[in-house]
mmCIF file of C-alpha atoms in Angstrom:
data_model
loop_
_atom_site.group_PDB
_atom_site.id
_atom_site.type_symbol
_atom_site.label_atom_id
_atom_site.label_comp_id
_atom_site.label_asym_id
_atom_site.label_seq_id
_atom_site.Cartn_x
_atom_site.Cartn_y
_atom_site.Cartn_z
ATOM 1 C CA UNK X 1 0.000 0.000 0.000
ATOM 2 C CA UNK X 2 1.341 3.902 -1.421
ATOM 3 C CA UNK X 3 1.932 6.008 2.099
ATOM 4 C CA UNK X 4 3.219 9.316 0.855
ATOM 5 C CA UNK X 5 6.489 10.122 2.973
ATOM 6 C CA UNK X 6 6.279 12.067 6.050
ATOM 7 C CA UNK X 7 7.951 15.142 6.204
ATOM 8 C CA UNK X 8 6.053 17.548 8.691
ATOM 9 C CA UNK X 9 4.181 16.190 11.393
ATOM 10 C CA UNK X 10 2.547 12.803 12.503
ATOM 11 C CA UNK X 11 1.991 11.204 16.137
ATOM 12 C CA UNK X 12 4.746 9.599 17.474
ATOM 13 C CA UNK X 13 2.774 6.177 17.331
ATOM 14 C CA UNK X 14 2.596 6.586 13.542
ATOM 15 C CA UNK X 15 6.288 7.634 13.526
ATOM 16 C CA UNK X 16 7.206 4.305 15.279
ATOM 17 C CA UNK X 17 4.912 2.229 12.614
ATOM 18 C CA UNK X 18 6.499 3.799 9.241
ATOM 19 C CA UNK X 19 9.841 3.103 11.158
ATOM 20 C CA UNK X 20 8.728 -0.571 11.557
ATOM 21 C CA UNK X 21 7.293 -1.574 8.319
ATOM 22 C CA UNK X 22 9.960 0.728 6.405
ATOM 23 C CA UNK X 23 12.197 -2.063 4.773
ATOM 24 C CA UNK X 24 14.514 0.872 3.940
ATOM 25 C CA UNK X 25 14.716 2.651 6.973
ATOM 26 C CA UNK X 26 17.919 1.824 8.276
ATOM 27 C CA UNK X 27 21.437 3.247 7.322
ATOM 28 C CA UNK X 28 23.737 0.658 8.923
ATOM 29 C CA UNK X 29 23.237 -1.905 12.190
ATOM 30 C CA UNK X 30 25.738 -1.087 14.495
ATOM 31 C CA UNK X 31 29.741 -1.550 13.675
ATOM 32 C CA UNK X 32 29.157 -4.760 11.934
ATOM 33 C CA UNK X 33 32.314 -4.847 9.205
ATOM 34 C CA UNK X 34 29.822 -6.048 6.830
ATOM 35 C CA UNK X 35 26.640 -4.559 6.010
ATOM 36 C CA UNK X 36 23.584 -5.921 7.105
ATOM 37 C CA UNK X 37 21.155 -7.187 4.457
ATOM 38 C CA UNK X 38 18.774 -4.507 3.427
ATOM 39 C CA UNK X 39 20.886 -1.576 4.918
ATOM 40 C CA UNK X 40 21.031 1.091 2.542
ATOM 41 C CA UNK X 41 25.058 0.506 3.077
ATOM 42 C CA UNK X 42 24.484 -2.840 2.214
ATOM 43 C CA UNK X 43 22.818 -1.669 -1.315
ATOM 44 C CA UNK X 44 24.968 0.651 -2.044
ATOM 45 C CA UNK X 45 28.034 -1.082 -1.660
ATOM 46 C CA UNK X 46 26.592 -4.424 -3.049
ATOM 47 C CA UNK X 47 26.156 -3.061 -6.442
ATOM 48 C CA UNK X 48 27.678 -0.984 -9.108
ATOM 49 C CA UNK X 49 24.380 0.934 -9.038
ATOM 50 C CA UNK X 50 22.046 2.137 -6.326
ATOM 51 C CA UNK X 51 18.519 0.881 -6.564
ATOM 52 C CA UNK X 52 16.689 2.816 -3.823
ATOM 53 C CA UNK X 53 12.949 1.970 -2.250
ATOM 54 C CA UNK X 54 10.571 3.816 -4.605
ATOM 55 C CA UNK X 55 6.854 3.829 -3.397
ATOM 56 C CA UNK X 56 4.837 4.779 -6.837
ATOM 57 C CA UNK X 57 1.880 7.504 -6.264
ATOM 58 C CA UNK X 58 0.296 6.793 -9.677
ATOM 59 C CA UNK X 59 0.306 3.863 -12.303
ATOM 60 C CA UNK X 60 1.708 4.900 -15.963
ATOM 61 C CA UNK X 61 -0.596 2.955 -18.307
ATOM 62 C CA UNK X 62 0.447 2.261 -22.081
ATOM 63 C CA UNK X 63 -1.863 4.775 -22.902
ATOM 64 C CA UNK X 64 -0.558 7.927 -21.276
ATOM 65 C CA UNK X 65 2.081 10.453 -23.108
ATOM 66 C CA UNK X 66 4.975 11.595 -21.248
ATOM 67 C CA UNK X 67 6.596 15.051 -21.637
ATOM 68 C CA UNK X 68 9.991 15.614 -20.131
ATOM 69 C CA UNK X 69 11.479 19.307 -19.519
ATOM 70 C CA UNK X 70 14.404 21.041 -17.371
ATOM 71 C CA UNK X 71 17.980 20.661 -17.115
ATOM 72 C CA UNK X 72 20.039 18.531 -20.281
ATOM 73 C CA UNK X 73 19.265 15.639 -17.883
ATOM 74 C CA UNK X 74 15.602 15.609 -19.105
ATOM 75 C CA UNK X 75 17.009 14.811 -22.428
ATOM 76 C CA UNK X 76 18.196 11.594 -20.863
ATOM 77 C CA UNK X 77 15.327 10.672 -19.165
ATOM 78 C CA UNK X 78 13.150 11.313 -22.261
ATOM 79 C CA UNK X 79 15.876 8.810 -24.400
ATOM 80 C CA UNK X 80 15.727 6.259 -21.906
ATOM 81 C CA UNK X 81 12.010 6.696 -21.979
ATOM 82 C CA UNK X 82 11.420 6.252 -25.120
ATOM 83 C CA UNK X 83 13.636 3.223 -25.636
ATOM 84 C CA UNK X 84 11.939 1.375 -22.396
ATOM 85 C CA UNK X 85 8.747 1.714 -24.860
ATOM 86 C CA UNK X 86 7.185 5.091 -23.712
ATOM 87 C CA UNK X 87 5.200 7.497 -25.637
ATOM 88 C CA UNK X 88 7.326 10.432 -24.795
ATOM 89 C CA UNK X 89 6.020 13.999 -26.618
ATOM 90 C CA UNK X 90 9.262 15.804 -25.851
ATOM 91 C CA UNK X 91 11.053 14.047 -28.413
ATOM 92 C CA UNK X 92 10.587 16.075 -31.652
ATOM 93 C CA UNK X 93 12.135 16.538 -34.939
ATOM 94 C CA UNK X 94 10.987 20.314 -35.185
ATOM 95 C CA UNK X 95 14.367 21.299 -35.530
ATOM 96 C CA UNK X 96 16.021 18.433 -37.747
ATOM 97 C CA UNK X 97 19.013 19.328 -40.492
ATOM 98 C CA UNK X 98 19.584 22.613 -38.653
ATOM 99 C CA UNK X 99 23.457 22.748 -38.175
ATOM 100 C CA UNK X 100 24.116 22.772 -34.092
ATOM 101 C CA UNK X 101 26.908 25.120 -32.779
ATOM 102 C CA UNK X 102 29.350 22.539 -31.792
ATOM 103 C CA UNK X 103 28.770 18.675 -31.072
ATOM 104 C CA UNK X 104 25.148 19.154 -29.696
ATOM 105 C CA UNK X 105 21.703 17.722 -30.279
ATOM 106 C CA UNK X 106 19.438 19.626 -31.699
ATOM 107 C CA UNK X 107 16.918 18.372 -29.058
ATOM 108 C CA UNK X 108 19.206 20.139 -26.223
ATOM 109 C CA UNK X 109 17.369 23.428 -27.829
ATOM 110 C CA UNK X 110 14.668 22.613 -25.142
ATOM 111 C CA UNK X 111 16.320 22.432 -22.151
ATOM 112 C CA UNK X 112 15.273 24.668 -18.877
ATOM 113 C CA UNK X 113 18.156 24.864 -16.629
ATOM 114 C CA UNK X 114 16.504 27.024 -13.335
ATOM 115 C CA UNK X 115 12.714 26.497 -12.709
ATOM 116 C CA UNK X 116 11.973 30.698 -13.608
ATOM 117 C CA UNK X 117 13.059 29.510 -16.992
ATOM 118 C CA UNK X 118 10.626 26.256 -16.555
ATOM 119 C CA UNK X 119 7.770 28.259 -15.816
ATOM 120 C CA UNK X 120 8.597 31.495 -17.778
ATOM 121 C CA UNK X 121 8.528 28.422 -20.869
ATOM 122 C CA UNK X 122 5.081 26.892 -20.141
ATOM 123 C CA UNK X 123 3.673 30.211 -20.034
ATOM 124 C CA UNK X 124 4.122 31.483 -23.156
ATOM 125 C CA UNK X 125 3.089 27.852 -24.675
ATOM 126 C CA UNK X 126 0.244 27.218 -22.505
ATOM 127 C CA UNK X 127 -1.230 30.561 -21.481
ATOM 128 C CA UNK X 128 -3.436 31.653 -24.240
ATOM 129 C CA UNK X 129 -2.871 35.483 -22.917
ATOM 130 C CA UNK X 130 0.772 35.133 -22.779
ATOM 131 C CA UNK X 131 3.531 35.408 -25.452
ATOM 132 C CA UNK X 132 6.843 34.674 -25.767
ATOM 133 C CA UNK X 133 8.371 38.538 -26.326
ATOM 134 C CA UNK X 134 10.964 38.892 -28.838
ATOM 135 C CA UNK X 135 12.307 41.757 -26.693
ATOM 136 C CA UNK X 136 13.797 39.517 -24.791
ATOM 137 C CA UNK X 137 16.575 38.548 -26.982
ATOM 138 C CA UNK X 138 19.805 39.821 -26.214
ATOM 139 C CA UNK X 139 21.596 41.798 -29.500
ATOM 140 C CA UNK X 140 25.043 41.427 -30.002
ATOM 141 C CA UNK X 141 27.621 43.787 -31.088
ATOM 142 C CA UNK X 142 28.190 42.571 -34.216
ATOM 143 C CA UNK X 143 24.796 42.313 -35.225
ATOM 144 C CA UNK X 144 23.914 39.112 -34.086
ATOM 145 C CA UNK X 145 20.948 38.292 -31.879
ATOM 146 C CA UNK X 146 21.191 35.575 -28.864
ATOM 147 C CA UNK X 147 18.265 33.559 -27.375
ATOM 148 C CA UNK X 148 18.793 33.803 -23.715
ATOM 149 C CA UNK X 149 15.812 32.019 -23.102
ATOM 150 C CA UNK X 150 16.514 29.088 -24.896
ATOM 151 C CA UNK X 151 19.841 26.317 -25.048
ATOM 152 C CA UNK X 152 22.597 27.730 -27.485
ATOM 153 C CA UNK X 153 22.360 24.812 -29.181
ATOM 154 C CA UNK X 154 22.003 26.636 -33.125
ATOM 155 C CA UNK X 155 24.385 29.787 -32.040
ATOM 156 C CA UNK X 156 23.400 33.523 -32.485
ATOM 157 C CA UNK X 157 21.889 34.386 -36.201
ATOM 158 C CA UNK X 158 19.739 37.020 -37.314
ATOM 159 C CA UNK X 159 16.471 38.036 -35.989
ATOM 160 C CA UNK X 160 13.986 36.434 -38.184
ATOM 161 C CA UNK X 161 15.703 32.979 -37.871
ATOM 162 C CA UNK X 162 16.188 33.117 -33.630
ATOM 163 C CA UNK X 163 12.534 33.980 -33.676
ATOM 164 C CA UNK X 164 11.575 31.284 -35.791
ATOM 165 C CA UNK X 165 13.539 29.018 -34.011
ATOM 166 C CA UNK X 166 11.688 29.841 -30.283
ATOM 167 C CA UNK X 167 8.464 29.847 -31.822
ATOM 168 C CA UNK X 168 9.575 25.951 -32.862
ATOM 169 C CA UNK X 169 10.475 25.759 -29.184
ATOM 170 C CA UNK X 170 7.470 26.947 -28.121
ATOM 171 C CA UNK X 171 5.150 25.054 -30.680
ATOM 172 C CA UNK X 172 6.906 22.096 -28.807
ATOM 173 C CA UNK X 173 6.484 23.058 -25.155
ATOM 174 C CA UNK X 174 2.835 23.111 -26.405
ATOM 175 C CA UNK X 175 2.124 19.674 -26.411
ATOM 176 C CA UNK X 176 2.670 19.364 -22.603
ATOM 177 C CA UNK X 177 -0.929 20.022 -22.256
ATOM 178 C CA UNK X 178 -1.754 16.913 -23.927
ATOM 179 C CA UNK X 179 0.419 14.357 -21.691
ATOM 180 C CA UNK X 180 -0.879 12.898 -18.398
ATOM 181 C CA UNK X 181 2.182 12.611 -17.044
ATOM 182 C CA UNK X 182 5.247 15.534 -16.726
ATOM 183 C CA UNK X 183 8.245 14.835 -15.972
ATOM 184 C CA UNK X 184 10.102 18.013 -14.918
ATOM 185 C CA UNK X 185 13.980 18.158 -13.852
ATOM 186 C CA UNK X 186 15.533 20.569 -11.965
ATOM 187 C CA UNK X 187 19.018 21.645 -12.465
ATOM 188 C CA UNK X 188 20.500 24.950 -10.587
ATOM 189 C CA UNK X 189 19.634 28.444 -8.834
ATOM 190 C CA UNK X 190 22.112 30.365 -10.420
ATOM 191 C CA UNK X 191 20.435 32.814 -12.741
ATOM 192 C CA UNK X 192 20.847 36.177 -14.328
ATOM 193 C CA UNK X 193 18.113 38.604 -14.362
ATOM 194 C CA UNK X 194 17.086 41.057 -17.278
ATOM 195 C CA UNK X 195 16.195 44.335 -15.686
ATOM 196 C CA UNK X 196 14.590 45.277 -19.045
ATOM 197 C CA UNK X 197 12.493 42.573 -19.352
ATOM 198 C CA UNK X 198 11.802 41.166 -15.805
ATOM 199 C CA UNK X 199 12.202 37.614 -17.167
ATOM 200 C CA UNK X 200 14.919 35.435 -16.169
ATOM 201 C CA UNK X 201 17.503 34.148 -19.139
ATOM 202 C CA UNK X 202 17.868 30.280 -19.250
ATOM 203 C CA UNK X 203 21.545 30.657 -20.117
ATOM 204 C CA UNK X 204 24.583 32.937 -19.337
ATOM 205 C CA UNK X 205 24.157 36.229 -21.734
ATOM 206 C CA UNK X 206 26.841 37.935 -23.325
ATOM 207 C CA UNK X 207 27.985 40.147 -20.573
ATOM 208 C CA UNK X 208 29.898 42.751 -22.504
ATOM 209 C CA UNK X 209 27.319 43.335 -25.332
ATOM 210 C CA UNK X 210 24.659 44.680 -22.759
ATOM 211 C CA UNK X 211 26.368 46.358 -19.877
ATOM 212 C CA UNK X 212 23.630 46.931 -16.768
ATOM 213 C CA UNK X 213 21.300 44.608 -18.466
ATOM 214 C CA UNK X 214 21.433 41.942 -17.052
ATOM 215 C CA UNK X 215 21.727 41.405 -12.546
ATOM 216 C CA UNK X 216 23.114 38.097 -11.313
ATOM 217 C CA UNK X 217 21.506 36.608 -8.221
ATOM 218 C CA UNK X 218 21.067 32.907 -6.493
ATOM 219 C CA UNK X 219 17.638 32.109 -5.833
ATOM 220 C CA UNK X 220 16.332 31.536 -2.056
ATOM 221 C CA UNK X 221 14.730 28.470 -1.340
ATOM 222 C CA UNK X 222 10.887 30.710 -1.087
ATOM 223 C CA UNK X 223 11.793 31.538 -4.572
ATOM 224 C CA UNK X 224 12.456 27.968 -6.144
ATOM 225 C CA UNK X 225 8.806 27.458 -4.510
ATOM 226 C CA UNK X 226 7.331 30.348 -5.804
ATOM 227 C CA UNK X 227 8.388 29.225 -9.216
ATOM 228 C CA UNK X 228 6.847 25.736 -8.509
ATOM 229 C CA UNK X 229 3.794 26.846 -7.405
ATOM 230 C CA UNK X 230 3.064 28.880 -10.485
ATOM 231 C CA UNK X 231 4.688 25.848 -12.557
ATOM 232 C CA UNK X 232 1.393 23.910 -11.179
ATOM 233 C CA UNK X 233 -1.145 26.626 -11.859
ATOM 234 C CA UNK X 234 -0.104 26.458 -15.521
ATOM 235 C CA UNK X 235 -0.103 22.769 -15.527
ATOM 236 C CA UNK X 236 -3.640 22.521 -13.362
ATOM 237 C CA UNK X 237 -5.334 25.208 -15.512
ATOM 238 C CA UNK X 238 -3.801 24.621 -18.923
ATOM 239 C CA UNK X 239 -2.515 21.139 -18.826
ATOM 240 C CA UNK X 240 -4.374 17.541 -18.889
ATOM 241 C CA UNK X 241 -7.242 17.271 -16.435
ATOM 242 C CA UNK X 242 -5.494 14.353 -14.592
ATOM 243 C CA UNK X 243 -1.727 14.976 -14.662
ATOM 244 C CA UNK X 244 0.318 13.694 -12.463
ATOM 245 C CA UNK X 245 3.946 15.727 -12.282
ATOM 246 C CA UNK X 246 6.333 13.848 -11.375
ATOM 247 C CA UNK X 247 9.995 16.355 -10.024
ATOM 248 C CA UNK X 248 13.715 15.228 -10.078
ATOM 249 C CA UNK X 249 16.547 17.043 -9.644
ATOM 250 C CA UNK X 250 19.539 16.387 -12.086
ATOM 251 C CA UNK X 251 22.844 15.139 -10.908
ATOM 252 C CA UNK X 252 24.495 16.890 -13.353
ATOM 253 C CA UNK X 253 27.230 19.493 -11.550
ATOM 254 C CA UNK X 254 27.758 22.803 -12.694
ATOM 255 C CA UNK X 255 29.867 23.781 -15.450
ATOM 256 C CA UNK X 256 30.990 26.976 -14.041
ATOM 257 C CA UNK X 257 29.683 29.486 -11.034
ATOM 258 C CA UNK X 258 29.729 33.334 -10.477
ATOM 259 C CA UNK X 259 29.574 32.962 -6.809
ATOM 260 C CA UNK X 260 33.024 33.103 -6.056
ATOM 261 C CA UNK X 261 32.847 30.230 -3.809
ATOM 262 C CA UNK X 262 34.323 26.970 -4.828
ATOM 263 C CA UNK X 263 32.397 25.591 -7.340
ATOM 264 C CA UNK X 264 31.366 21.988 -5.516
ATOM 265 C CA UNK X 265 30.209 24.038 -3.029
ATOM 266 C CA UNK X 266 28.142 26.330 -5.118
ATOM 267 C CA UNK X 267 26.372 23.062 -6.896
ATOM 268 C CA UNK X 268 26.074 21.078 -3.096
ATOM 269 C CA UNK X 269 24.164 24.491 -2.325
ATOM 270 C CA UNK X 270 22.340 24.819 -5.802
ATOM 271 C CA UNK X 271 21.096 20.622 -5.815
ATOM 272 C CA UNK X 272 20.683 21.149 -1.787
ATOM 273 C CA UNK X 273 17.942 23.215 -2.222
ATOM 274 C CA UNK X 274 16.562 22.379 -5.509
ATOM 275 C CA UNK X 275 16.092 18.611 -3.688
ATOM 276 C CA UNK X 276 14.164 20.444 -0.416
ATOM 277 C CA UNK X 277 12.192 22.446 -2.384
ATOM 278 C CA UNK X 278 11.112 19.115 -4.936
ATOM 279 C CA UNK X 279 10.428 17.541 -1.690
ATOM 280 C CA UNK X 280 8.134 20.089 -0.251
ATOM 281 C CA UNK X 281 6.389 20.700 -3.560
ATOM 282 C CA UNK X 282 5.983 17.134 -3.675
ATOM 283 C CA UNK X 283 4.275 16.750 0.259
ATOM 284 C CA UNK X 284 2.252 19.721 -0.797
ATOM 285 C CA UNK X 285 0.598 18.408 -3.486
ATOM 286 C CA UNK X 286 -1.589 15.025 -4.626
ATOM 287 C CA UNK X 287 -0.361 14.815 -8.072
ATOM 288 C CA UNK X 288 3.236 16.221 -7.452
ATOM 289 C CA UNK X 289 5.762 12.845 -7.330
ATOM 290 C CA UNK X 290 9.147 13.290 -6.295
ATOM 291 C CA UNK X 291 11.394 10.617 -8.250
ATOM 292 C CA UNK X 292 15.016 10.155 -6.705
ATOM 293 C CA UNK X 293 17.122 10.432 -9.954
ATOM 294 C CA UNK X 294 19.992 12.524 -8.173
ATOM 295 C CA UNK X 295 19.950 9.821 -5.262
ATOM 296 C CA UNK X 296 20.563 7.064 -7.564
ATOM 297 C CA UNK X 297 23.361 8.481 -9.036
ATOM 298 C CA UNK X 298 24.827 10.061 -6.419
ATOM 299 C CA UNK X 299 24.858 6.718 -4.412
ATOM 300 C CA UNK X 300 26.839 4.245 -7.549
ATOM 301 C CA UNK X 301 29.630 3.712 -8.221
ATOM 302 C CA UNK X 302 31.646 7.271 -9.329
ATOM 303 C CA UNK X 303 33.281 5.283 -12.104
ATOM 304 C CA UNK X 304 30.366 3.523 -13.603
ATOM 305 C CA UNK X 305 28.438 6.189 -12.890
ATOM 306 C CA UNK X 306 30.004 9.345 -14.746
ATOM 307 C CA UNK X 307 32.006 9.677 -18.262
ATOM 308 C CA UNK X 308 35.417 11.115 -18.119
ATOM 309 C CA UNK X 309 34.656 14.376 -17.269
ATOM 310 C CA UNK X 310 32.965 13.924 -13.791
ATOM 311 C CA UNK X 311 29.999 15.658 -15.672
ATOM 312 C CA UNK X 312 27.549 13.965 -17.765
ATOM 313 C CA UNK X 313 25.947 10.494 -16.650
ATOM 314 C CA UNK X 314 26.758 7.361 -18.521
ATOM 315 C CA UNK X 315 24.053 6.024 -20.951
ATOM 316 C CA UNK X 316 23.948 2.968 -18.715
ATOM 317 C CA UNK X 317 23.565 4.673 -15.470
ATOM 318 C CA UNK X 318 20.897 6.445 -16.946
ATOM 319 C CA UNK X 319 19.395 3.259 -18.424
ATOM 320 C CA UNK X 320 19.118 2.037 -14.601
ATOM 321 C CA UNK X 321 17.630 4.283 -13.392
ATOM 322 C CA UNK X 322 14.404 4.606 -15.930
ATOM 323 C CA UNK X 323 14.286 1.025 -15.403
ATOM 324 C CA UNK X 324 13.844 1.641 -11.463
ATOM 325 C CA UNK X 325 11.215 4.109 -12.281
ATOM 326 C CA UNK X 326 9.426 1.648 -14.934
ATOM 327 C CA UNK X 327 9.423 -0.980 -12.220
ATOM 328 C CA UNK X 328 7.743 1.120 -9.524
ATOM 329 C CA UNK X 329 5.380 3.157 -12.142
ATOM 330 C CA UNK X 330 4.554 1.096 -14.953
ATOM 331 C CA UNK X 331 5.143 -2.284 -13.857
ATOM 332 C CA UNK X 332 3.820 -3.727 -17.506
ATOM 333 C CA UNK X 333 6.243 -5.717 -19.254
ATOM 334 C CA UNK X 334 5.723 -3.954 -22.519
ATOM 335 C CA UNK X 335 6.431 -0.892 -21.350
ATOM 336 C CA UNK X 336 9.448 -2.068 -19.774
ATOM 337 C CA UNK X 337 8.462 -2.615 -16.383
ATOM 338 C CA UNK X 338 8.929 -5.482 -14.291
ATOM 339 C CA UNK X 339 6.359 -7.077 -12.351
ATOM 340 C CA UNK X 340 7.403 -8.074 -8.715
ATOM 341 C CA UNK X 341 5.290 -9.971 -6.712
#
């Protein structure tokens, strides 16, 4: 039977119960040099990968659509998705033959990295009031114009084609209101600000080609739930009438930070709080599922976890864990899922 996690207040009685019947509830018995069975020591250290206890909130049935959005991490989840058998809306060839800046895929053109981007996103695509504004691309000194608000997957170009190429974007986004089920992944709090816009860019701008545009700022953990509060208006009042959202936060580090504080710091602080504030969203809300992608990974192996650069998660890592979540959430062999019991 599904008990949603505790995280606020219950009687000490039922505190003692969920401690009982919780399979998964203990770290480590005593000093014992090796692990007990079920221990989460004992799991993590018995296998190259970390399958944790997942208790599923909702069904997926071979019926529903899936639509994946957030960090470059979604773009994995979405793959592995689709491979385990999924109907996953995401994936799109809206932007096929155009020439990528660099060794990219043209799908990373969707990806949200901070949840003001996330919402800012599903608000111009589902919002029938609410339009993307082209004033909110950044022009460049040499004529250029840069999408702030979107990946820099395609490079700068002229106005008429980095228009064209959000309003692919947001012909995409679009179809979120047709999938049951959203998976949304959050990736860091670091953001920059346009003071002459009020919207928040997705990516770093140019910071010499608009000086006192742009304000960089961390957001505070009432802001990351600010932003997923209005996230679930948008999906309540404009998305399917019985979506179920389910929130991860990617494991992904970050490339680079303007903190000036050491940079694992900066991205313990940034997933910290992106993983509290997923957690509350998640207790506050019926249809809100938090999914522990960034546990998985962070609990394997480092070496069969991550490629070379420490960065981006191994095809097979991410492989394991859609397979956890097929087994908890869609436990129907041809989607993937296995049946247990």
């Amino acid at each position: 039977m599904y008990h949603r996690p505790v995280l606020h207040r219950c009687s000490s009685d039922e505190a003692v119960r969920r401690l009982r019947e919780n399979p998964a509830s203990r770290w480590q018995s005593g000093w014992e040099i090796e692990p007990a069975e079920g221990t989460a020591w004992q799991r993590i250290t018995s296998e190259p990968f970390f399958t944790p206890r997942v208790d599923a909130g909702f069904t997926v049935e071979a019926s529903d659509r899936i639509f994946a959005l957030g960090s470059c991490f979604a773009r994995e989840v979405e793959s592995a998705l689709s491979g385990l058998g999924f109907t996953v809306d995401s994936i799109t060839d809206a932007f096929k033959g155009l020439e990528t800046y660099g060794p990219r895929h043209p799908q990373g053109f969707l990806n949200k990295y901070n949840p003001e981007s996330i919402y800012q996103e599903l608000r111009w695509a589902l919002d029938p009031v609410s339009k993307f504004p082209p004033e909110a691309f950044q022009e460049l000194p040499n004529g250029l114009w840069r999408d702030v608000m979107a990946d820099p997957v395609f490079g700068d170009g002229d106005f008429d084609r980095t228009l064209d190429l959000h309003g692919r974007l947001t012909d995409v986004m679009r179809r979120a209101a047709d999938c049951r089920i959203v998976v949304i992944t959050l990736g860091l709090v670091e953001v920059f600000h346009d003071t002459r816009t009020g919207l928040y860019a997705n990516t770093t701008p140019h910071l010499t080609a608009s000086p006192g545009r742009y304000e960089f700022g961390v957001l505070t953990y009432p802001e990351v739930m600010d932003a997923l509060e209005r996230i679930y208006r948008l999906l309540s009042e404009h998305g399917h009438p019985d979506v179920e959202i389910l929130v991860t936060v990617s494991p992904v580090p970050l490339d680079a930070t303007f903190t000036g504080t050491d940079i694992v710091m900066a991205t313990t602080y940034s997933k910290s709080l992106l993983r509290s504030a997923a957690g509350e969203w998640s207790q506050s809300k019926r249809n809100v599922h938090y999914f522990p992608s960034y546990e998985i990974v962070m609990n394997s192996a480092r070496d069969r976890a991550w490629f070379m650069d420490g960065r981006h998660v191994r095809q097979d890592m991410v492989a394991h864990i859609m397979q956890t979540f097929a087994n908890a959430y869609a436990p129907h062999p041809a989607l993937g899922g296995q049946r247990t019991g």
